[in-house]
Amino acid sequence: MTIPQQSAAPPSHPSARPFRQPWHMQMMPWRTLPSTLLRNAAAVLASRLLVSAAAMMVTPFLVVHLTRELGLAPFVAVLLASAVVIGGRLFARPLGVLVDRRPGIGPAFASLLCCAMATTLLLGLDSAVGTWLAATACICLSVASTTFTLAVRTHVARSFDLRHLPMVYATSSVAFNLGMFVGSALAGWLLHRELGAWAIGCAVGAYLLGACALLVLRSPRSDSSTGPSKTSTSEKSSSSRRSEAKSDTASTLPPIVLGPFAWTYTAIGYLTNTVTLLLAAYCATVFGSAALASVFYSSQSLALVAVLPLMGWLLRRPTLGILATLYFGGQLLAALGFVVFGAIGTAGPAIGVLSVAFCLSQALSVPTADPLLAKLVGRGSVGQVFGTTMSANARGALAACVVNAAALQWLPHERLGLAWVVPGGVALVVVAVAAACRPWRAQAAKETKASTVEADVLQQPSAERSNVGNTIEAAALPRNAAIAAR
């Protein structure tokens, strides 16, 4: 008896078409997250908001506290404050290796406890203690803050799928900006009422609350069809897991891929630190009002709160080429705005150009930078990769401190625009060369080939796809038998 062969499924059959989410799920990407990842995202956002608020209650007013309460010389106070801002980032790569070898919330939780203890130490110091204890507290605060940033970025890159990463990073940046606004406003109000010690006390409380928020984080459940079973995972000893982590860490960091990103981070670190150090002084000297700097900062905060979630929603299905194009395009906009700002001699247009350029730059680069690096180098070693780029950013910021101090000391007022035009032009060339290197080209070709093969398989009828699966399983039988025989 002959069994008639079933006809292939028609193209309109649901099995022949790739799955598409409903429109209301596409409009609200957070609803596609499982409950565990949604809880993790909420914990990360709350911790980022509290920690950024605590940092803004301490760092901008640290020089005032060190000079008034401890009686330190202004030069020493500025050095210690600079160590808090830049010092820890210079050693970010070893800290990133530590984060890679100790996955989970442990490094982030411990770093926030160290931040709370270092801030408490600064609060309890007096003029009889001396400079060394204050320097120790500042260095501990800097290293702990850098470790927290690396640990949170690494946890997000490992926990969430690539299609969710731009939204998570964009919303995390919104929480960071809101924390900066709340922390600086609260610290300013307390200082106006001559309660500066209360500001540091509030910062200690914010650090501890941020550490408590991290306790909500849970590891996402692995799929049994793709990952190892619970029994095989539990049978692994701690030494074997540690050796696997070391081997994964040692086999990464290709210099050809990371070189252009390190150059870009160095250039952007110089530009952003120049804005922080020189903008108010430049506006006071050239435009006659230092208050114009507050217009730039307030417009940046309000615009980014509105724009960053929109960018995260638009990047629901990012490819490697799109992420790289948006990232380098955003950095080119920042460098171009830097040049135009220094060339314009009118206050209103200059501040407007700089605000628009930096807002667009952050809107394009913040949701794309970390997903791009995680996709290029793999998630097993993103900690040291983030540490490498953070160290490059710190080197640019350190160079900006030296060059801007020399510019304010020796450049005449009518030539002070060169401190913006020349570095902006150099950064424009560096970012353009880094983008032209296209370190993501090989990986993008592999991604395009894989997506093409997947699309071809999805377009096949269900009967043909089952035949392909049976052929693959039959080809794997001899290999599995040989492994079992060993």
PDB file of C-alpha atoms in Angstrom, residues 21 25 28-43 159-165 168 216-223:
ATOM      1  CA  GLN A  21       4.889  40.495  17.607  1.00  0.00           C
ATOM      2  CA  MET A  25       3.957  44.774  22.037  1.00  0.00           C
ATOM      3  CA  MET A  28       5.745  48.985  24.432  1.00  0.00           C
ATOM      4  CA  PRO A  29       9.045  47.020  24.346  1.00  0.00           C
ATOM      5  CA  TRP A  30       9.080  46.639  28.149  1.00  0.00           C
ATOM      6  CA  ARG A  31       6.046  44.315  27.929  1.00  0.00           C
ATOM      7  CA  THR A  32       8.080  41.770  25.983  1.00  0.00           C
ATOM      8  CA  LEU A  33      10.466  41.253  28.921  1.00  0.00           C
ATOM      9  CA  PRO A  34       9.961  38.284  31.258  1.00  0.00           C
ATOM     10  CA  SER A  35       9.065  39.083  34.847  1.00  0.00           C
ATOM     11  CA  THR A  36      12.590  38.362  36.126  1.00  0.00           C
ATOM     12  CA  LEU A  37      14.236  40.672  33.593  1.00  0.00           C
ATOM     13  CA  LEU A  38      11.602  43.350  34.206  1.00  0.00           C
ATOM     14  CA  ARG A  39      12.409  43.234  37.927  1.00  0.00           C
ATOM     15  CA  ASN A  40      16.119  43.405  37.127  1.00  0.00           C
ATOM     16  CA  ALA A  41      15.581  46.449  34.878  1.00  0.00           C
ATOM     17  CA  ALA A  42      13.623  48.243  37.616  1.00  0.00           C
ATOM     18  CA  ALA A  43      16.358  47.483  40.165  1.00  0.00           C
ATOM     19  CA  SER A 159      21.247  39.639  31.223  1.00  0.00           C
ATOM     20  CA  PHE A 160      19.223  41.219  28.411  1.00  0.00           C
ATOM     21  CA  ASP A 161      18.759  40.261  24.797  1.00  0.00           C
ATOM     22  CA  LEU A 162      20.302  42.474  22.129  1.00  0.00           C
ATOM     23  CA  ARG A 163      16.933  43.812  21.000  1.00  0.00           C
ATOM     24  CA  HIS A 164      16.270  45.045  24.549  1.00  0.00           C
ATOM     25  CA  LEU A 165      19.731  46.510  25.239  1.00  0.00           C
ATOM     26  CA  VAL A 168      17.592  49.440  28.807  1.00  0.00           C
ATOM     27  CA  VAL A 216      16.290  42.606  44.024  1.00  0.00           C
ATOM     28  CA  LEU A 217      18.369  41.435  41.045  1.00  0.00           C
ATOM     29  CA  ARG A 218      17.889  37.799  40.073  1.00  0.00           C
ATOM     30  CA  SER A 219      19.641  35.651  37.488  1.00  0.00           C
ATOM     31  CA  PRO A 220      17.433  35.020  34.438  1.00  0.00           C
ATOM     32  CA  ARG A 221      16.265  31.468  33.912  1.00  0.00           C
ATOM     33  CA  SER A 222      18.145  29.669  31.156  1.00  0.00           C
ATOM     34  CA  ASP A 223      16.247  27.809  28.483  1.00  0.00           C
TER      35      ASP A 223
END
